[in-house]
Structures are given as C-alpha cells and as structure tokens.
Short mmCIF file of C-alpha atoms in Angstrom, two decimals:
data_model
loop_
_atom_site.label_atom_id
_atom_site.label_comp_id
_atom_site.label_asym_id
_atom_site.label_seq_id
_atom_site.Cartn_x
_atom_site.Cartn_y
_atom_site.Cartn_z
CA MET A 1 -14.46 33.78 29.40
CA THR A 2 -14.75 30.41 27.64
CA LYS A 3 -18.14 29.78 26.06
CA LYS A 4 -19.89 26.71 27.45
CA LYS A 5 -20.19 23.91 24.90
CA VAL A 6 -23.78 23.16 23.93
CA THR A 7 -24.78 19.53 24.58
CA ILE A 8 -27.46 17.28 23.17
CA ARG A 9 -29.31 17.68 26.48
CA ASP A 10 -29.42 21.47 25.99
CA VAL A 11 -30.96 20.99 22.54
CA ALA A 12 -33.53 18.50 23.84
CA LYS A 13 -34.55 20.77 26.72
CA GLU A 14 -34.86 23.83 24.48
CA ALA A 15 -36.87 21.92 21.86
CA GLY A 16 -39.09 20.26 24.47
CA VAL A 17 -38.27 16.71 23.39
CA SER A 18 -36.28 13.82 24.79
CA VAL A 19 -32.56 13.31 24.29
CA ALA A 20 -33.41 10.07 22.46
CA THR A 21 -35.52 11.99 19.93
CA VAL A 22 -32.66 14.40 19.17
CA SER A 23 -30.30 11.44 18.85
CA ARG A 24 -32.62 9.72 16.38
CA LEU A 25 -32.63 12.84 14.20
CA ILE A 26 -28.86 13.31 14.30
CA ASN A 27 -28.12 9.69 13.50
CA ASN A 28 -31.04 9.24 11.11
CA ILE A 29 -31.88 5.87 12.67
CA SER A 30 -35.66 6.09 12.94
CA TYR A 31 -38.65 8.20 11.91
CA ILE A 32 -39.70 11.39 13.67
CA SER A 33 -42.42 13.79 12.56
CA GLN A 34 -41.60 16.64 10.20
CA GLU A 35 -42.81 19.19 12.78
CA THR A 36 -40.53 17.77 15.50
CA GLU A 37 -37.59 17.59 13.10
CA GLN A 38 -38.02 21.23 12.07
CA LYS A 39 -38.23 22.35 15.74
CA ILE A 40 -35.01 20.47 16.65
CA GLN A 41 -33.18 21.79 13.57
CA GLU A 42 -34.10 25.39 14.49
CA VAL A 43 -32.83 24.93 18.06
CA MET A 44 -29.59 23.30 16.86
CA LYS A 45 -28.97 26.19 14.50
CA ARG A 46 -29.79 28.86 17.11
CA LEU A 47 -27.61 27.26 19.78
CA ASP A 48 -24.87 26.47 17.21
CA TYR A 49 -24.89 22.83 18.30
CA GLN A 50 -22.20 20.60 16.73
CA PRO A 51 -22.88 16.85 17.09
CA ASN A 52 -20.11 14.70 18.52
CA GLU A 53 -18.84 12.72 15.53
CA ILE A 54 -17.44 9.91 17.68
CA ALA A 55 -20.73 9.51 19.48
CA ARG A 56 -22.57 9.53 16.17
CA GLY A 57 -20.27 6.82 14.88
CA LEU A 58 -20.90 4.65 17.92
CA ALA A 59 -24.64 5.08 17.62
CA LYS A 60 -24.62 4.15 13.94
CA GLN A 61 -21.82 1.59 14.43
CA LYS A 62 -19.97 3.43 11.66
CA SER A 63 -17.22 6.02 12.09
CA ASN A 64 -16.46 6.83 8.42
CA THR A 65 -12.84 6.04 9.23
CA ILE A 66 -10.53 3.64 7.45
CA ALA A 67 -7.00 2.62 8.39
CA LEU A 68 -3.94 2.00 6.26
CA ILE A 69 -1.37 -0.41 7.70
CA ILE A 70 2.07 -0.08 6.15
CA PRO A 71 5.44 -1.67 7.00
CA ASP A 72 7.88 1.20 6.40
CA ILE A 73 6.93 4.87 6.15
CA THR A 74 10.55 5.69 5.21
CA ASN A 75 10.17 3.82 1.90
CA PRO A 76 8.98 6.46 -0.64
CA PHE A 77 6.59 3.94 -2.20
CA PHE A 78 4.29 4.13 0.80
CA PRO A 79 3.92 7.94 1.16
CA GLU A 80 2.87 8.00 -2.52
CA LEU A 81 0.29 5.31 -1.72
CA VAL A 82 -0.90 7.24 1.37
CA ILE A 83 -1.53 10.38 -0.70
CA ALA A 84 -3.75 8.50 -3.14
CA ILE A 85 -5.72 6.70 -0.43
CA GLU A 86 -6.23 9.80 1.69
CA GLU A 87 -7.36 11.95 -1.24
CA PHE A 88 -9.86 9.39 -2.51
CA ALA A 89 -11.13 8.52 0.98
CA LYS A 90 -11.74 12.21 1.71
CA LEU A 91 -13.61 12.56 -1.59
CA LYS A 92 -15.91 9.73 -0.46
CA GLY A 93 -16.44 11.17 3.04
CA TYR A 94 -13.99 8.98 4.95
CA ASN A 95 -11.10 9.85 7.24
CA LEU A 96 -7.78 7.97 7.18
CA ILE A 97 -5.70 6.65 10.08
CA LEU A 98 -2.12 5.64 9.26
CA VAL A 99 -0.59 2.70 11.15
CA ASN A 100 3.12 1.94 10.68
CA SER A 101 3.63 -1.62 11.94
CA HIS A 102 6.03 -4.50 11.45
CA ASP A 103 5.23 -8.18 10.91
CA ALA A 104 5.84 -8.96 14.59
CA ASP A 105 3.14 -6.46 15.61
CA LEU A 106 0.61 -7.84 13.17
CA LYS A 107 1.16 -11.42 14.30
CA ASP A 108 0.38 -10.45 17.90
CA PRO A 109 -3.34 -11.07 18.69
CA ARG A 110 -3.27 -8.06 21.04
CA PHE A 111 -2.61 -5.76 18.08
CA TRP A 112 -5.85 -6.78 16.39
CA LYS A 113 -7.82 -6.65 19.64
CA ASP A 114 -6.67 -3.07 20.20
CA PHE A 115 -7.31 -2.31 16.54
CA GLN A 116 -10.90 -3.51 16.82
CA SER A 117 -11.55 -1.12 19.71
CA ARG A 118 -10.77 1.91 17.50
CA TYR A 119 -14.14 1.60 15.71
CA ILE A 120 -12.55 1.43 12.26
CA ASP A 121 -14.97 0.77 9.39
CA GLY A 122 -12.34 -1.00 7.31
CA PHE A 123 -8.63 -1.16 6.62
CA ILE A 124 -6.09 -1.49 3.81
CA LEU A 125 -3.17 -3.77 4.54
CA ALA A 126 0.02 -2.99 2.61
CA SER A 127 2.41 -5.14 4.57
CA PHE A 128 2.70 -8.46 6.26
CA ASP A 129 3.43 -12.08 5.43
CA PHE A 130 0.10 -13.83 5.93
CA ASN A 131 -0.26 -17.27 7.38
CA GLU A 132 -3.52 -19.16 7.71
CA GLU A 133 -3.80 -18.72 11.50
CA VAL A 134 -3.35 -14.94 11.40
CA LEU A 135 -5.65 -14.54 8.41
CA LYS A 136 -8.40 -16.39 10.28
CA GLY A 137 -7.84 -14.10 13.26
CA ILE A 138 -8.25 -11.01 11.07
CA GLU A 139 -11.38 -12.38 9.46
CA LYS A 140 -12.89 -12.95 12.93
CA LEU A 141 -12.82 -9.20 13.46
CA LYS A 142 -15.63 -8.87 10.92
CA ILE A 143 -14.02 -5.67 9.63
CA PRO A 144 -13.79 -5.29 5.83
CA PHE A 145 -10.24 -5.14 4.48
CA VAL A 146 -8.31 -4.95 1.23
CA ARG A 147 -4.76 -6.14 0.62
CA VAL A 148 -2.23 -4.32 -1.57
CA ASP A 149 1.45 -4.60 -2.47
CA ARG A 150 3.31 -7.05 -0.17
CA ALA A 151 0.10 -8.32 1.42
CA ALA A 152 -1.72 -8.99 -1.85
CA ASP A 153 -2.96 -12.43 -2.78
CA PHE A 154 -4.39 -12.43 -6.28
CA GLN A 155 -6.33 -15.63 -5.71
CA SER A 156 -8.54 -13.55 -3.42
CA ASN A 157 -11.18 -10.91 -4.19
CA ASP A 158 -9.80 -8.63 -1.47
CA SER A 159 -6.49 -7.83 -3.25
CA ILE A 160 -5.38 -5.01 -5.55
CA GLY A 161 -2.05 -5.02 -7.35
CA VAL A 162 -0.06 -5.41 -10.54
CA ASP A 163 1.26 -8.33 -12.58
CA ASN A 164 4.62 -8.74 -10.86
CA TYR A 165 5.59 -11.70 -13.06
CA LYS A 166 5.06 -9.63 -16.21
CA GLY A 167 7.06 -6.74 -14.72
CA ALA A 168 10.00 -9.01 -13.95
CA VAL A 169 9.98 -10.45 -17.47
CA ILE A 170 9.99 -6.95 -18.96
CA ALA A 171 12.90 -5.91 -16.70
CA VAL A 172 15.09 -8.91 -17.55
CA GLU A 173 14.28 -8.73 -21.26
CA HIS A 174 15.33 -5.08 -21.24
CA LEU A 175 18.72 -6.02 -19.76
CA ILE A 176 19.10 -8.72 -22.41
CA GLU A 177 18.14 -6.29 -25.20
CA ILE A 178 20.90 -3.85 -24.22
CA GLY A 179 23.45 -6.68 -24.30
CA CYS A 180 23.73 -8.07 -20.75
CA GLN A 181 24.71 -11.74 -20.76
CA LYS A 182 24.98 -12.62 -17.07
CA ILE A 183 22.06 -11.18 -15.12
CA ALA A 184 21.47 -11.58 -11.39
CA HIS A 185 18.44 -10.82 -9.24
CA ILE A 186 18.25 -9.39 -5.72
CA SER A 187 14.75 -10.25 -4.53
CA GLY A 188 12.47 -9.22 -1.71
CA PRO A 189 11.55 -11.68 1.07
CA GLY A 190 10.76 -15.08 -0.43
CA SER A 191 7.52 -15.39 1.54
CA PHE A 192 5.89 -12.31 -0.05
CA SER A 193 3.69 -12.90 -3.09
CA PRO A 194 5.18 -10.04 -5.18
CA SER A 195 8.70 -11.34 -4.48
CA ILE A 196 7.73 -14.86 -5.49
CA ASP A 197 6.24 -13.65 -8.79
CA ARG A 198 9.23 -11.42 -9.58
CA ILE A 199 11.68 -14.26 -8.87
CA ARG A 200 9.64 -16.57 -11.10
CA GLY A 201 9.58 -13.99 -13.90
CA TYR A 202 13.34 -13.54 -13.63
CA LYS A 203 14.08 -17.29 -13.62
CA ASP A 204 11.75 -18.08 -16.51
CA THR A 205 13.29 -15.34 -18.64
CA ILE A 206 16.85 -16.44 -17.90
CA SER A 207 15.89 -20.03 -18.75
CA LYS A 208 14.33 -18.89 -22.03
CA TYR A 209 17.27 -16.80 -23.28
CA PHE A 210 20.20 -18.51 -21.53
CA PRO A 211 19.15 -22.17 -21.11
CA ASN A 212 22.66 -23.24 -20.05
CA GLN A 213 22.95 -20.56 -17.37
CA SER A 214 21.91 -21.02 -13.74
CA PRO A 215 19.82 -18.18 -12.24
CA ILE A 216 21.58 -16.10 -9.58
CA VAL A 217 19.21 -14.97 -6.82
CA PHE A 218 20.10 -13.30 -3.53
CA GLN A 219 17.21 -12.67 -1.13
CA GLY A 220 16.89 -9.21 0.41
CA ASP A 221 14.26 -7.38 2.44
CA PHE A 222 13.34 -4.45 0.15
CA SER A 223 15.67 -2.07 2.06
CA MET A 224 18.42 0.11 0.67
CA GLU A 225 20.95 -1.50 3.00
CA ALA A 226 20.05 -4.97 1.68
CA GLY A 227 20.66 -3.79 -1.88
CA LYS A 228 24.05 -2.43 -0.90
CA GLN A 229 25.28 -5.43 1.09
CA LEU A 230 23.96 -8.10 -1.26
CA THR A 231 25.46 -6.40 -4.32
CA GLN A 232 28.88 -6.47 -2.66
CA ARG A 233 28.46 -10.13 -1.70
CA MET A 234 27.10 -11.07 -5.10
CA LEU A 235 30.10 -9.61 -6.92
CA GLU A 236 32.50 -11.44 -4.62
CA GLU A 237 30.88 -14.72 -5.66
CA HIS A 238 30.05 -13.78 -9.28
CA PRO A 239 32.48 -11.07 -10.49
CA ASP A 240 31.40 -11.48 -14.13
CA ILE A 241 27.83 -10.23 -13.59
CA ASP A 242 26.93 -7.46 -16.05
CA GLY A 243 23.27 -6.83 -15.21
CA ILE A 244 21.24 -6.74 -11.98
CA PHE A 245 17.47 -6.75 -11.64
CA LEU A 246 16.50 -5.51 -8.16
CA GLY A 247 13.20 -6.49 -6.52
CA ASN A 248 12.39 -2.86 -5.73
CA ASP A 249 13.79 0.64 -6.28
CA MET A 250 15.12 1.09 -2.74
CA MET A 251 17.37 -1.96 -3.13
CA ALA A 252 18.40 -0.66 -6.57
CA ILE A 253 19.55 2.60 -4.97
CA GLY A 254 21.51 0.59 -2.39
CA SER A 255 23.05 -1.46 -5.20
CA LEU A 256 24.05 1.70 -7.02
CA LYS A 257 25.79 2.95 -3.88
CA ALA A 258 27.69 -0.34 -3.50
CA LEU A 259 28.89 -0.23 -7.10
CA LYS A 260 30.14 3.36 -6.64
CA ILE A 261 32.11 2.25 -3.56
CA LEU A 262 33.59 -0.59 -5.62
CA LYS A 263 34.39 1.90 -8.43
CA ILE A 264 32.30 -0.08 -10.90
CA GLN A 265 30.72 2.10 -13.57
CA VAL A 266 26.94 2.11 -13.96
CA PRO A 267 25.84 1.48 -16.66
CA ALA A 268 29.07 1.01 -18.64
CA ASP A 269 30.17 -2.06 -16.62
CA ILE A 270 26.95 -3.19 -14.94
CA ALA A 271 23.40 -2.20 -15.86
CA LEU A 272 20.82 -1.80 -13.08
CA ILE A 273 17.02 -1.87 -13.12
CA GLY A 274 14.61 -1.65 -10.19
CA PHE A 275 10.87 -2.10 -9.63
CA ASP A 276 8.19 0.32 -8.37
CA GLY A 277 8.74 3.64 -10.15
CA ILE A 278 9.15 5.81 -7.05
CA LYS A 279 10.10 9.44 -7.73
CA ILE A 280 13.52 9.21 -6.07
CA THR A 281 14.76 7.06 -8.99
CA GLU A 282 14.90 10.28 -11.02
CA MET A 283 17.03 12.03 -8.38
CA VAL A 284 20.01 9.65 -8.14
CA GLU A 285 23.05 9.64 -10.43
CA PRO A 286 22.73 7.95 -12.81
CA GLU A 287 18.92 8.00 -12.96
CA LEU A 288 17.55 4.48 -12.48
CA SER A 289 15.62 2.44 -15.00
CA THR A 290 12.61 0.84 -13.33
CA ILE A 291 9.40 -1.07 -13.78
CA ASN A 292 6.76 1.49 -12.96
CA GLN A 293 3.75 0.56 -10.86
CA PRO A 294 0.76 2.96 -11.08
CA ILE A 295 1.01 3.67 -7.34
CA TYR A 296 -1.69 6.35 -7.29
CA ASN A 297 -4.15 4.17 -9.20
CA ILE A 298 -3.45 1.24 -6.87
CA GLY A 299 -4.32 3.45 -3.89
CA VAL A 300 -7.53 4.70 -5.50
CA ALA A 301 -8.60 1.21 -6.56
CA ALA A 302 -7.93 -0.26 -3.12
CA THR A 303 -9.82 2.52 -1.34
CA ASN A 304 -12.76 2.29 -3.70
CA LYS A 305 -12.96 -1.49 -3.28
CA LEU A 306 -12.81 -1.15 0.50
CA ILE A 307 -15.59 1.45 0.60
CA HIS A 308 -17.76 -0.82 -1.54
CA PHE A 309 -17.09 -3.65 0.94
CA ILE A 310 -18.03 -1.36 3.85
CA GLU A 311 -21.21 -0.09 2.19
CA ASN A 312 -22.20 -3.47 0.70
CA THR A 313 -22.29 -2.12 -2.84
CA GLN A 314 -20.80 -3.44 -6.06
CA ASP A 315 -17.59 -2.01 -7.54
CA THR A 316 -17.96 -1.76 -11.33
CA ASN A 317 -15.00 0.55 -11.90
CA GLN A 318 -12.08 -0.44 -14.13
CA TYR A 319 -8.57 0.76 -13.28
CA ASP A 320 -5.37 0.83 -15.34
CA LEU A 321 -3.01 -1.14 -13.11
CA ASP A 322 -0.56 -2.25 -15.79
CA VAL A 323 3.21 -2.05 -15.28
CA ARG A 324 5.47 -0.26 -17.75
CA LEU A 325 9.18 -0.04 -18.42
CA ILE A 326 10.92 3.29 -17.79
CA LYS A 327 14.32 3.36 -19.50
CA ARG A 328 16.92 5.65 -17.94
CA GLU A 329 20.69 6.09 -17.68
CA SER A 330 21.35 3.08 -15.42
CA THR A 331 20.73 0.74 -18.38
CA LEU A 332 20.86 2.81 -21.56
CA GLY A 333 24.62 3.42 -21.45
CA PHE A 334 25.64 -0.23 -21.03
CA ILE A 335 28.70 -1.27 -23.06
CA ARG A 336 28.74 -4.92 -24.05
CA LYS A 337 32.16 -6.46 -23.44
#
C-alpha cells in the first residue's frame, strides 16, 4: 500500500500551529520563537516531511535554478560548456535547465513570456544575434543574465569571453610562419561579435604581412557542412590558396573533409587551422591545429558572474580566459612550394 505523502497541513496540525507559521519557518521569511521552531522541527523530523521545493521557490521568489540557452547541442563546444556550468552551479546550490533554441525562437516575444513563467533566477545566453529591440525585451523580464560566446558583447558588463581578435592574429601568423603565402578565411556569421573580431584579426594580419594581397573571406555559419561547401567553392575561385583559417573547429573539420574529397593533401598542399579547441580536433586525421579557448573556465566564470548578479554580490574572482595556439599535424607538415 502506498504511503500517504505528508503535507504542510499535517505538520501544522501535529505541531498545533498555523500553516502560515510552518511556511515562515521553511522559507525563513520572518521571525518565529525558538520554542515554536523547535516544536515544528521535531514534528517535521518525526513525520519525515519533505518541503515542496517549487512551492518554497515561489514563496521566496527564488527557485535556485538557472538556464543555459544554446544554439546547437550537436556542436561539441557546447556540451563542454554545459559540463562546466552545471558542475559549478551545483557547487553553489543551483540547478541547471538546458534550452536548445535557434535565433528565430529567441526573437519571438512568446518565447521570453513562456521563459519568464518558469521561475528561473537567471540565465546564460550562448547564442543569438542581438538587436536593440530584442535586447530591450529581455531586459524587461528583470531576470539577471550573462552572455557568452556568440552572444557576447564586450562593451557590456554582462559578457564573458576571450579576445577573438588576438586569437585570429595568432592563427594567421602561425600559417605565415610555416610558409603559407595565400591565406583565406572562412568566417562565422558576420553579425556575431566573435566572427567580426576574427575577421578583423585575419584582415589586419594579411594587410600587415602581404600589403599587396586582398583578403579572401567566405562567410559560413559555424557548421561542418558550411566548412565543406565553402572550401570547395573557395578553391574553385582561388585554386592557389595554401592556407585556410576557419572561424571555428567544426567548419575546419568540414574543410578537411572537402579537401580529402578533392584529393588535396593536408598539410602538404594546404594547411588548416580552426578556432575553439574542442576535443574532436584530436580525433580527426590529420589532427587539427586550433586556437584553444578555455571552455571550462568560460563556463565557470559566466556561472559565477550570473550568481553574483542574482544574489546582488560583487564578483572579485579573476579567471584565465586567454587563448593559446595548439600546433598539430594539419599545419606542421606544410611544404612551401
């Protein structure tokens, strides 16, 4: 026979107090006498009463739940980010809800209205091309949020990320150091801040080392398929390319696949370098050189900043969020013609 669940009313009746008094104790929202508190605690323990966490959250207007909104759970960058955020949130007493949504969803006012009804304390936004109208709509929710990766805006205090411009410069300079003389770039969407900074870093470096050469930029969408298709198209238009800097590792893997189909040797004929440092870059053949982002540290820093926003406390922590070059086979075996 199923045991009947003990309710707050059962506790109140047994302790000889009102339901409101028990609620005040559970939610710690006002003073009750030490004698009354002890009596209620004894009854709760004897009856094995477990407070309803959702109800507690509603009473305190705090659910100890944060959400992470990402654009593509199939991209290995984001599961690595999720692990970091979930582990740190749990350490701080918060639960995590994962929301996989596309730009179209986030630009729909109904999405945010539904989102508000979930009683989320705050959220981390790792996707989405902001415009002023949508940003104002999000701010009207009065829910703390932090932006990372594609959503980051480093003019704002609510963003966590890396120096994408610096990473791009390092990537292109590495291709130049190994002997590449005609380097192209396959970027992410031109409206995303990281893409803009990586394009700028690429163009400035090409202008510095090859002032008579025009930059070659093809715009992708951070997907493997974009890397594959744009590499094929790029080589049709510019067959003398000998180095490609990809806006992320997934596009670099797609580019590698395209070059294998075309029977072009990597790195002997064309050197490839990506951006992100996801683990799968070590599992392809040849292994991919990349600009490594400290993904775990980004997740921890973003979560910590968000919790400080939620709790109205100051974040004094310092995090190592610098990018670094990882040299692997896709560049180190390049043969200068």
